[in-house]
mmCIF file of C-alpha atoms and ligand atoms in Angstrom:
data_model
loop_
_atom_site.group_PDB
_atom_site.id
_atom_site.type_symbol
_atom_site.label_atom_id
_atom_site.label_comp_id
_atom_site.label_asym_id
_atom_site.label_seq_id
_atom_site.Cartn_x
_atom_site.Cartn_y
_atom_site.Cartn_z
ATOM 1 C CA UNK A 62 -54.612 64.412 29.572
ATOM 2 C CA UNK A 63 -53.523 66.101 26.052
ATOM 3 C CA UNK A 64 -56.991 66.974 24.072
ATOM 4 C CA UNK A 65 -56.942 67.793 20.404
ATOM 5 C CA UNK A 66 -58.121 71.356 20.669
ATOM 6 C CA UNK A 67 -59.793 73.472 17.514
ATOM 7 C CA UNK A 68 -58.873 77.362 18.388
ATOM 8 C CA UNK A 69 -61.183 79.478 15.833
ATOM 9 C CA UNK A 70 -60.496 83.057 15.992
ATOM 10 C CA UNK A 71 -56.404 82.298 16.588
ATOM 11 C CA UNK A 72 -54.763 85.487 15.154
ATOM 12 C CA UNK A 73 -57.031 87.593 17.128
ATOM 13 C CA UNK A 74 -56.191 89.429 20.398
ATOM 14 C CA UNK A 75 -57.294 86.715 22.786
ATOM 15 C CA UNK A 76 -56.603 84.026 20.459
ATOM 16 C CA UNK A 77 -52.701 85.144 20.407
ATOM 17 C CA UNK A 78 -52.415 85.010 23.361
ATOM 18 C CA UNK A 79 -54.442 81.592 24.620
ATOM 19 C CA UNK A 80 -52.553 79.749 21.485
ATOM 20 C CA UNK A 81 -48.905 79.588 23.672
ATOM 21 C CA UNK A 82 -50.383 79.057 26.693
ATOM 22 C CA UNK A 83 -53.066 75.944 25.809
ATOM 23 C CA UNK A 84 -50.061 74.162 23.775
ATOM 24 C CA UNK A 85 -47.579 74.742 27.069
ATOM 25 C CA UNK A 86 -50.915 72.785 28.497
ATOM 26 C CA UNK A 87 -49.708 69.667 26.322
ATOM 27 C CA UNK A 88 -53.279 69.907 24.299
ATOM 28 C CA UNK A 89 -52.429 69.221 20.842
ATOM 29 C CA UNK A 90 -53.655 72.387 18.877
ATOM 30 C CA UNK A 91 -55.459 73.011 15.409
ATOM 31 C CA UNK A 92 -55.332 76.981 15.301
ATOM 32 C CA UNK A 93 -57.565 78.581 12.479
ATOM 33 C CA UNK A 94 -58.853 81.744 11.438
ATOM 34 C CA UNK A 95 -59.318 83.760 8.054
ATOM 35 C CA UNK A 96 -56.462 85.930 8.645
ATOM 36 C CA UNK A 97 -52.941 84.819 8.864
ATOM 37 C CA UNK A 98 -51.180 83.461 12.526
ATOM 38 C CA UNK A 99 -48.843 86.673 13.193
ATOM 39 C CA UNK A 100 -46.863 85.188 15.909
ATOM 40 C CA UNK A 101 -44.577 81.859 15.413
ATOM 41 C CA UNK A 102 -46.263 78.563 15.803
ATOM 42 C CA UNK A 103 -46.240 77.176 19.186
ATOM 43 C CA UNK A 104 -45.045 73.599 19.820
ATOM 44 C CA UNK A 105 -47.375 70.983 18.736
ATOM 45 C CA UNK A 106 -50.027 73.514 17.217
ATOM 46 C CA UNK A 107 -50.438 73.878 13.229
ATOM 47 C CA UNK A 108 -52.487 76.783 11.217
ATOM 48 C CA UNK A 109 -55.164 76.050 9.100
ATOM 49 C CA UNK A 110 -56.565 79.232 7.284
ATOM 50 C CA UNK A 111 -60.223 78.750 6.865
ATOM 51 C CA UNK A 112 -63.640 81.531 6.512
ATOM 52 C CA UNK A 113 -66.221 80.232 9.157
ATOM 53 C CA UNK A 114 -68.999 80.657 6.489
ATOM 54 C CA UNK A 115 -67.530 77.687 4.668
ATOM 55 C CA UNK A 116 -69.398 74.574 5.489
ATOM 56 C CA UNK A 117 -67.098 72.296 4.055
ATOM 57 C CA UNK A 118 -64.024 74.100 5.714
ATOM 58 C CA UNK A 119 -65.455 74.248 8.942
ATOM 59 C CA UNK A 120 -66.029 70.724 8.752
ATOM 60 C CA UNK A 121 -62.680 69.693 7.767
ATOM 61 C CA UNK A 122 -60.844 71.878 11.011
ATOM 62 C CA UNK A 123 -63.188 69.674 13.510
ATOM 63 C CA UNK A 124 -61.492 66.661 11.964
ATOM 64 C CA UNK A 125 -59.760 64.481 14.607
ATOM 65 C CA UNK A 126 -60.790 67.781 17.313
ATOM 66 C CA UNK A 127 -62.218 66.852 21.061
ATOM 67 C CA UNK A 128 -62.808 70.158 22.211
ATOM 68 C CA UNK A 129 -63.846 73.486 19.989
ATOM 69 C CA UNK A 130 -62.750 77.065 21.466
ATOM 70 C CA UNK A 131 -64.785 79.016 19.345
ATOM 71 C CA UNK A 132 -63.152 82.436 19.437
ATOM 72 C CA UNK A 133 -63.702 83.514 15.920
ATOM 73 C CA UNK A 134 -66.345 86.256 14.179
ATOM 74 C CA UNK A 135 -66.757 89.441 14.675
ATOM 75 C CA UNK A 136 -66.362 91.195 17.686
ATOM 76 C CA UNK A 137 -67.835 94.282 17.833
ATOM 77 C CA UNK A 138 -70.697 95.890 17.319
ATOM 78 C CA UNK A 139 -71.172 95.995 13.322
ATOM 79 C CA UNK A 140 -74.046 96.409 10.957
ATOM 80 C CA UNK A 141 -76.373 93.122 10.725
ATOM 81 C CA UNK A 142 -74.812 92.352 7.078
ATOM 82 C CA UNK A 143 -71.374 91.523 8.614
ATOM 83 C CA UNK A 144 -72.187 90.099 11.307
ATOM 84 C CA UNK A 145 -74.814 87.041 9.873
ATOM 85 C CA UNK A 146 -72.241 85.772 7.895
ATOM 86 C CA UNK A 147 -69.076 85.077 10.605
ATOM 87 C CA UNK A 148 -71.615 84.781 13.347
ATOM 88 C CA UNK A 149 -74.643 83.307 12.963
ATOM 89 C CA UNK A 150 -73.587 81.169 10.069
ATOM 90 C CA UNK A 151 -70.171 80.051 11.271
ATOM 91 C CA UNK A 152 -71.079 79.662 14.640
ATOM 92 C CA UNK A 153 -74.170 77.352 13.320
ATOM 93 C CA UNK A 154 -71.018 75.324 11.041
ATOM 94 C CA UNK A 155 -69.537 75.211 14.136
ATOM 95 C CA UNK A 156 -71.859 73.168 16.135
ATOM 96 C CA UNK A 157 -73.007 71.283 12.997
ATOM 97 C CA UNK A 158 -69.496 70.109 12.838
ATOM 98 C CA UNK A 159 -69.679 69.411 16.815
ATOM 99 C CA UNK A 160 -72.635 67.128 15.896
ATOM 100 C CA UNK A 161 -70.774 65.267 13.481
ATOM 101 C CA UNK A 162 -67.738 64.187 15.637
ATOM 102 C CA UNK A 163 -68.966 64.403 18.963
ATOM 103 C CA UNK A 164 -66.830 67.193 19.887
ATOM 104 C CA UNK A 165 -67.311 69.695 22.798
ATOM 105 C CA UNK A 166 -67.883 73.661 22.209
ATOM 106 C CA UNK A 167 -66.627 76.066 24.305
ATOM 107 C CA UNK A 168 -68.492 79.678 23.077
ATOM 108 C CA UNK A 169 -66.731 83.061 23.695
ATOM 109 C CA UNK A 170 -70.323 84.398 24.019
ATOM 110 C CA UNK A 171 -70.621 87.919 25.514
ATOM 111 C CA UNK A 172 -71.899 90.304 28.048
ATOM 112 C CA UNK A 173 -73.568 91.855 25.194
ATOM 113 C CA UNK A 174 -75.977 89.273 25.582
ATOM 114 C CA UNK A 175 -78.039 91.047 28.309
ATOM 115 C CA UNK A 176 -75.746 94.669 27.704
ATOM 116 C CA UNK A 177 -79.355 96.117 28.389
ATOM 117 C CA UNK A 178 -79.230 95.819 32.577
ATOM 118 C CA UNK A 179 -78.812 98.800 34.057
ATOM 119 C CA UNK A 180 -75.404 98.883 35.585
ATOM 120 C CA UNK A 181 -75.451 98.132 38.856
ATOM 121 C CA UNK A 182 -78.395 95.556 38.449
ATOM 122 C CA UNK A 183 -77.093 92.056 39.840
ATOM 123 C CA UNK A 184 -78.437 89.271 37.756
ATOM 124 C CA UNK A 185 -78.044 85.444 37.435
ATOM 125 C CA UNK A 186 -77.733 83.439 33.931
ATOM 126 C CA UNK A 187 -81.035 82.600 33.592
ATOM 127 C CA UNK A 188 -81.972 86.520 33.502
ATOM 128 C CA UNK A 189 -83.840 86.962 29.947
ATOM 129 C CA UNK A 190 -81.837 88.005 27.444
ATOM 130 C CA UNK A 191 -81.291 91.978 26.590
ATOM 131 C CA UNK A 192 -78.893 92.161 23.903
ATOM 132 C CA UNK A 193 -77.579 95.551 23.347
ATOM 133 C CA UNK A 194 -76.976 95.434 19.184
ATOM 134 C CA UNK A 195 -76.712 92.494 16.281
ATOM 135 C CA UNK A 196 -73.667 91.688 18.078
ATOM 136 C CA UNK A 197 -75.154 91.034 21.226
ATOM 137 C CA UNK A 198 -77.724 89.440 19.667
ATOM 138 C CA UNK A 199 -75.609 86.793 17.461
ATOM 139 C CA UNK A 200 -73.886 85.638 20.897
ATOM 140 C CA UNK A 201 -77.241 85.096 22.542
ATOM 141 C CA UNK A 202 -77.900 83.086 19.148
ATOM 142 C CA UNK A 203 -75.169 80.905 19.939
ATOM 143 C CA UNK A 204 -75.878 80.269 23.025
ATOM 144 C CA UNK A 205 -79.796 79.245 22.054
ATOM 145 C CA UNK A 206 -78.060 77.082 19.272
ATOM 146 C CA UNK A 207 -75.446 75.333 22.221
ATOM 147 C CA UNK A 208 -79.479 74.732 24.244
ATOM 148 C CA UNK A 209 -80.929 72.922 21.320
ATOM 149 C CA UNK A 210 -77.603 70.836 19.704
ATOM 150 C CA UNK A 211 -77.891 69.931 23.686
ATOM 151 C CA UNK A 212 -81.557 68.804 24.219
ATOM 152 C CA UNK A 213 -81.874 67.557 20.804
ATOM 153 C CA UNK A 214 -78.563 65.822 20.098
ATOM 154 C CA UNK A 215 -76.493 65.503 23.383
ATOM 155 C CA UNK A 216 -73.613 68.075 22.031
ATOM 156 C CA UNK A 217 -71.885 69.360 24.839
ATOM 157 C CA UNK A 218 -71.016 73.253 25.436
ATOM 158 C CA UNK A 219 -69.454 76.226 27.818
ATOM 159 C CA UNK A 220 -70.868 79.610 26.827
ATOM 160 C CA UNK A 221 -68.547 81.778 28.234
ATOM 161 C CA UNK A 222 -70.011 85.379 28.554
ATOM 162 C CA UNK A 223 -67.079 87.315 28.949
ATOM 163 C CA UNK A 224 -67.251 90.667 30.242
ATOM 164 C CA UNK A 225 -63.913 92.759 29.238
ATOM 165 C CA UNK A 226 -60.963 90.044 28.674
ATOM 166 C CA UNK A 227 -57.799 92.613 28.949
ATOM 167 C CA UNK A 228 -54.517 92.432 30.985
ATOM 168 C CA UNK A 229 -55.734 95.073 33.466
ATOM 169 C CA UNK A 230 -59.017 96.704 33.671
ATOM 170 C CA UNK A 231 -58.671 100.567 32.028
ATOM 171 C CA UNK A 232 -61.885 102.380 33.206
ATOM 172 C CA UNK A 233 -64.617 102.367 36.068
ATOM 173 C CA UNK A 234 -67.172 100.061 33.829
ATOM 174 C CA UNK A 235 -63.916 97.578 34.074
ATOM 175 C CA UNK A 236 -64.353 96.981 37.882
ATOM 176 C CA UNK A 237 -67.658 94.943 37.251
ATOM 177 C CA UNK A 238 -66.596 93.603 33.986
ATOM 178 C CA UNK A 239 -63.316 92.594 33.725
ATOM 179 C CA UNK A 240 -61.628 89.148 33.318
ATOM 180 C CA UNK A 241 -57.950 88.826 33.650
ATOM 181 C CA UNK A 242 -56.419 86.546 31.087
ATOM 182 C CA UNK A 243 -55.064 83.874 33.523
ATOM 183 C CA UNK A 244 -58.823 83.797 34.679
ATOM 184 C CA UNK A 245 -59.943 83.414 31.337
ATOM 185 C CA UNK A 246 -57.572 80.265 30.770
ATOM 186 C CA UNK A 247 -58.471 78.717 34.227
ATOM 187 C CA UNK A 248 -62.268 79.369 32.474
ATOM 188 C CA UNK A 249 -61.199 77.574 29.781
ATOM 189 C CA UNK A 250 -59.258 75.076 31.176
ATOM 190 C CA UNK A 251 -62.116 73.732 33.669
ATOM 191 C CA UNK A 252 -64.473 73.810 30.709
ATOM 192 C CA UNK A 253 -61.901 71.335 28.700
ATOM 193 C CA UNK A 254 -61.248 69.211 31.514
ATOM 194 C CA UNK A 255 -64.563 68.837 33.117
ATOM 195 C CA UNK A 256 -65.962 65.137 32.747
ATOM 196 C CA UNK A 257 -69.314 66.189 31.564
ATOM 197 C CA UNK A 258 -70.375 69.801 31.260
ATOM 198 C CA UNK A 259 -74.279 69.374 29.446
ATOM 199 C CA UNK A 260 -75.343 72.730 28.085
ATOM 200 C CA UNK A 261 -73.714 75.463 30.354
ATOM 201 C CA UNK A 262 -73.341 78.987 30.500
ATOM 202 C CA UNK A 263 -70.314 80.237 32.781
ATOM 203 C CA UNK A 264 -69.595 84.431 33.397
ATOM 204 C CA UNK A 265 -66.330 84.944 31.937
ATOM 205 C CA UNK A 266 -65.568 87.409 34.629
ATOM 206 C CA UNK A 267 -62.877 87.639 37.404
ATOM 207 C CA UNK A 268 -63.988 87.661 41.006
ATOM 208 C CA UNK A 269 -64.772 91.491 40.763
ATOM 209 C CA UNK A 270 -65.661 92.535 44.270
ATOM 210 C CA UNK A 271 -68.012 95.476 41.924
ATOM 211 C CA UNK A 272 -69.662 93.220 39.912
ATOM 212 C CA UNK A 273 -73.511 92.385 38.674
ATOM 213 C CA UNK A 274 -72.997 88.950 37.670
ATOM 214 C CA UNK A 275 -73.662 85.956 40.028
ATOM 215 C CA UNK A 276 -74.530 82.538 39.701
ATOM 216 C CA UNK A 277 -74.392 80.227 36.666
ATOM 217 C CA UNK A 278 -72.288 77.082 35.636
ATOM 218 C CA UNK A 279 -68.559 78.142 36.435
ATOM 219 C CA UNK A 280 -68.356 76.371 40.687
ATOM 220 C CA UNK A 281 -70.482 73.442 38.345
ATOM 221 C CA UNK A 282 -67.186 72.757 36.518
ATOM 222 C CA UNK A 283 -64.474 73.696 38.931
ATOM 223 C CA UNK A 284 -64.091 77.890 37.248
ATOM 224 C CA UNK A 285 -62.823 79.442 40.458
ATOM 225 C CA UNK A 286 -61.765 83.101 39.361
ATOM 226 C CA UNK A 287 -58.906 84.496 41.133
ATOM 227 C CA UNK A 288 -58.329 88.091 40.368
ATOM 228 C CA UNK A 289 -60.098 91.135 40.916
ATOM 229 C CA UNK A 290 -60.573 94.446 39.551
ATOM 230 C CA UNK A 291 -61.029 96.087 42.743
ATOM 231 C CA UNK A 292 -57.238 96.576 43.415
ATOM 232 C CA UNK A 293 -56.981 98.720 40.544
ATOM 233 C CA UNK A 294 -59.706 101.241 41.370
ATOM 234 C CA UNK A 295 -60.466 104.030 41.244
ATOM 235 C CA UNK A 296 -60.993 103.758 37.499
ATOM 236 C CA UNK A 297 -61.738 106.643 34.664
ATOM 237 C CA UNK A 298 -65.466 106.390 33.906
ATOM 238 C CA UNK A 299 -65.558 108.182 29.947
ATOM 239 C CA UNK A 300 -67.592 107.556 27.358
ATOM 240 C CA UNK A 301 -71.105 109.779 26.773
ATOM 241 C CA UNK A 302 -74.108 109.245 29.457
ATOM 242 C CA UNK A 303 -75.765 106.891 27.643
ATOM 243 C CA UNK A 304 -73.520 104.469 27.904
ATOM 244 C CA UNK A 305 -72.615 105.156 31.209
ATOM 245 C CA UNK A 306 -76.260 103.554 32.252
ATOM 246 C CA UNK A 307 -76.329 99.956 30.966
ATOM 247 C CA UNK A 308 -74.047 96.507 31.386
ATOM 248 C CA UNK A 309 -73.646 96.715 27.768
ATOM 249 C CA UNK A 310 -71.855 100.427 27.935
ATOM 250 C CA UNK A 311 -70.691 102.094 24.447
ATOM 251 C CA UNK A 312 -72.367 99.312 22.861
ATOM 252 C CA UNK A 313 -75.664 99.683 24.246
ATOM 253 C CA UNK A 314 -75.509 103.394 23.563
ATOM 254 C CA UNK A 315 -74.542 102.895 19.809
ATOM 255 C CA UNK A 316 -77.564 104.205 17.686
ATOM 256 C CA UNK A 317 -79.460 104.150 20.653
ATOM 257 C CA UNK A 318 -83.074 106.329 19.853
ATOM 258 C CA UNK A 319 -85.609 105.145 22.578
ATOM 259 C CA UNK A 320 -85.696 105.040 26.454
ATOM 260 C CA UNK A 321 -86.668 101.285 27.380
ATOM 261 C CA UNK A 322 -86.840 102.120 31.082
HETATM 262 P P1 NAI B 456 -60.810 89.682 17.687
HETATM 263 O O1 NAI B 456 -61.706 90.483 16.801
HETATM 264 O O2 NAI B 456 -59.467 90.216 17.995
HETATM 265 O O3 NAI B 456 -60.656 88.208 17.074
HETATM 266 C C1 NAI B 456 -61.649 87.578 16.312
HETATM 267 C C2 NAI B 456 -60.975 86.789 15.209
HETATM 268 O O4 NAI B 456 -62.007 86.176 14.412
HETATM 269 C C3 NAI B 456 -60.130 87.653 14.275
HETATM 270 O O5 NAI B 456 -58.793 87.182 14.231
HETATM 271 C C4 NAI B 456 -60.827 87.521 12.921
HETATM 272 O O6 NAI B 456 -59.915 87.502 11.831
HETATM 273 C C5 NAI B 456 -61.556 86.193 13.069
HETATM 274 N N1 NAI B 456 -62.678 86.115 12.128
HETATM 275 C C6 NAI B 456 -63.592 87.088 11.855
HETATM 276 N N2 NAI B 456 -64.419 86.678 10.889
HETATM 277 C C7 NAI B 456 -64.036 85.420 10.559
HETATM 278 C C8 NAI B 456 -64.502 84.470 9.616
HETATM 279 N N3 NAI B 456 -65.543 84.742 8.800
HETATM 280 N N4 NAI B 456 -63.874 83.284 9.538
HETATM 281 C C9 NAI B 456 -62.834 82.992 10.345
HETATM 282 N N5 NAI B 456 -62.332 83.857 11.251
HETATM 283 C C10 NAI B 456 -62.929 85.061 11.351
HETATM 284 O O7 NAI B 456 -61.634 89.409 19.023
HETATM 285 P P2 NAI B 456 -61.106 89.017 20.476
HETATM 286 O O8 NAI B 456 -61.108 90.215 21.337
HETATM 287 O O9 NAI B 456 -59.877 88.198 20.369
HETATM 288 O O10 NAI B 456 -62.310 88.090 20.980
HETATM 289 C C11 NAI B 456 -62.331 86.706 20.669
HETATM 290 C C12 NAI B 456 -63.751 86.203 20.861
HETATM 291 O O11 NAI B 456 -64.179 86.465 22.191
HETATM 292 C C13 NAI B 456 -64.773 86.850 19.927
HETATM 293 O O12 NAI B 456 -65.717 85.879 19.529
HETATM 294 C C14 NAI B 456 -65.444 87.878 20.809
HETATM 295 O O13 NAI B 456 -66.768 88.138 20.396
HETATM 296 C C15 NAI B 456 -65.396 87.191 22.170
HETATM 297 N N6 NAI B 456 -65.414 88.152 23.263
HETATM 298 C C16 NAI B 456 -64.298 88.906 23.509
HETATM 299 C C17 NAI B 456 -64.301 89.805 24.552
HETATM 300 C C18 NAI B 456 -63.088 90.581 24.927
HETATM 301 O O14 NAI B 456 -63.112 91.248 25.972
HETATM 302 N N7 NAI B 456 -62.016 90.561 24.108
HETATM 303 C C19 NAI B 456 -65.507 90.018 25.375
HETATM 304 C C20 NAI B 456 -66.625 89.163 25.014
HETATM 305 C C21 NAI B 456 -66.554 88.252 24.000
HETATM 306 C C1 15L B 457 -67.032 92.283 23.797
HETATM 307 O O1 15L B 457 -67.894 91.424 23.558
HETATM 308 C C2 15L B 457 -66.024 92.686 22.803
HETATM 309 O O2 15L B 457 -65.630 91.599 21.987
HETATM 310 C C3 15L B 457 -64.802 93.326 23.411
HETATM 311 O O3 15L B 457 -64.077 93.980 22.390
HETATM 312 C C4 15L B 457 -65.148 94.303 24.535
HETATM 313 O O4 15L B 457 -65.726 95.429 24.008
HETATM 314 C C5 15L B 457 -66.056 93.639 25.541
HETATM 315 O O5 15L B 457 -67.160 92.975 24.963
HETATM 316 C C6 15L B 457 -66.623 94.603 26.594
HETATM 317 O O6 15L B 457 -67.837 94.676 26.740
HETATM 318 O O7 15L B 457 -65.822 95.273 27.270
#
């Protein structure tokens, strides 16, 4: 069945290229972000240009939307000042505006979340979080926000920690991490179309024969990953020591002045 789908984050990498493919889908498609859509419209999606720390706007795109993919913020590790604003405060308009309608939100959260696992460390979703910078830390925010608009008001959401969402995997931390893009739209995809999803948290990684992450919500909703990294190794490790020794790699090891082993 056709959804009305909210896309935030649409002109970045992995919103440019889920855009096409959810409108081939036949889900009718509001596509926003601050910057401007690069790429021609798809069929049956239209561009609305909004800041995420805008209340009001944020509240206008969920308009008339079923299901929120909420892709947008920022996506790397930045200082705390740029990161409150597009993060914490959007993604908090975000589920406010999920409150309001009734809509669903589906939460590109991150691996960042718990970055602080030694590699190699197999862990579950209910492992306490270890977020490896503000970044980290504002996607283990969201997904603490998703618990409580759950228990307290009955809004529904994925949190989708993804690992490394690229067309191929490029280096050895890759072979754990990675999550091919068709993966990450049959992620999506069962999170939309599941009858009732609750408050869940799903790893947004392949079926990596190397990786650390098991259990969690993705069998719950019918996520059954298809590709693996594996096939492409042996895989480049580079990057400095440091970040060589945790989930959370170059991120973890960014500023990094104490030894929490
Ligand atoms: P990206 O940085 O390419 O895209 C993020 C988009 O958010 C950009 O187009 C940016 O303009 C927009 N944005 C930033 N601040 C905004 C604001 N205040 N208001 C409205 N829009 C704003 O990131 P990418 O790689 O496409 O990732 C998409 C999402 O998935 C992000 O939330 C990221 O944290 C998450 N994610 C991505 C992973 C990956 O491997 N690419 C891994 C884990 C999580
Ligand atoms: C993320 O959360 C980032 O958004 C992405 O750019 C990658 O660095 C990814 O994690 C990763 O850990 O590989």
């Amino acid at each position: 069945m056709g959804r009305h789908l909210l896309l935030t984050g649409a002109s970045g990498q992995l919103g440019r290229w889920l855009a096409p493919e959810l409108a081939a889908g036949g889900h009718a498609l509001r596509l926003s972000d601050i910057m401007p859509f690069p790429d021609p419209l798809p069929a049956g999606a239209s561009f609305v240009s909004a800041d995420l720390a805008d209340g009001a706007a944020v509240t206008g795109l969920a308009e008339g939307i079923d299901t929120i993919l909420h892709f947008g913020g920022i996506s790397v590790e930045r200082p705390w000042p740029e990161i409150v604003g597009p993060n914490i405060v959007g993604t908090t308009h975000i589920f406010e505006a999920a409150r309001k309608t009734g809509a669903r939100v589906i939460f590109a959260s991150s691996n960042h979340t718990i970055g602080f696992y030694p590699r190699g460390q197999r862990i579950d979703t209910d492992a306490p979080y270890r977020p490896d910078g503000y970044y980290g830390l504002s996607k283990a925010y969201g997904e603490l926000l998703g618990r409580m608009m759950f228990d307290k008001h009955g809004v529904e959401s994925v949190h989708l920690r993804i690992g490394s969402a690229l067309p191929a995997p490029g280096e050895a931390r890759h072979l754990a991490t990675w999550l091919s893009l068709p993966d990450l739209l049959r992620a999506l995809l069962a999170a939309i179309d599941a009858p009732r999803t609750c408050f869940a948290v799903v790893w947004g990684a392949s079926a990596n024969r190397d990786g650390w992450w098991q259990g969690g919500d993705g069998p719950r909703l019918g996520y059954h990953p298809q590709d693996d990294a594996a096939r492409f190794a042996p895989l480049p490790e580079p990057g400095e020591a440091e970040a060589r020794r945790w989930q959370g790699g170059s991120f973890a090891a960014l500023g990094k002045d104490h030894d929490p082993a």
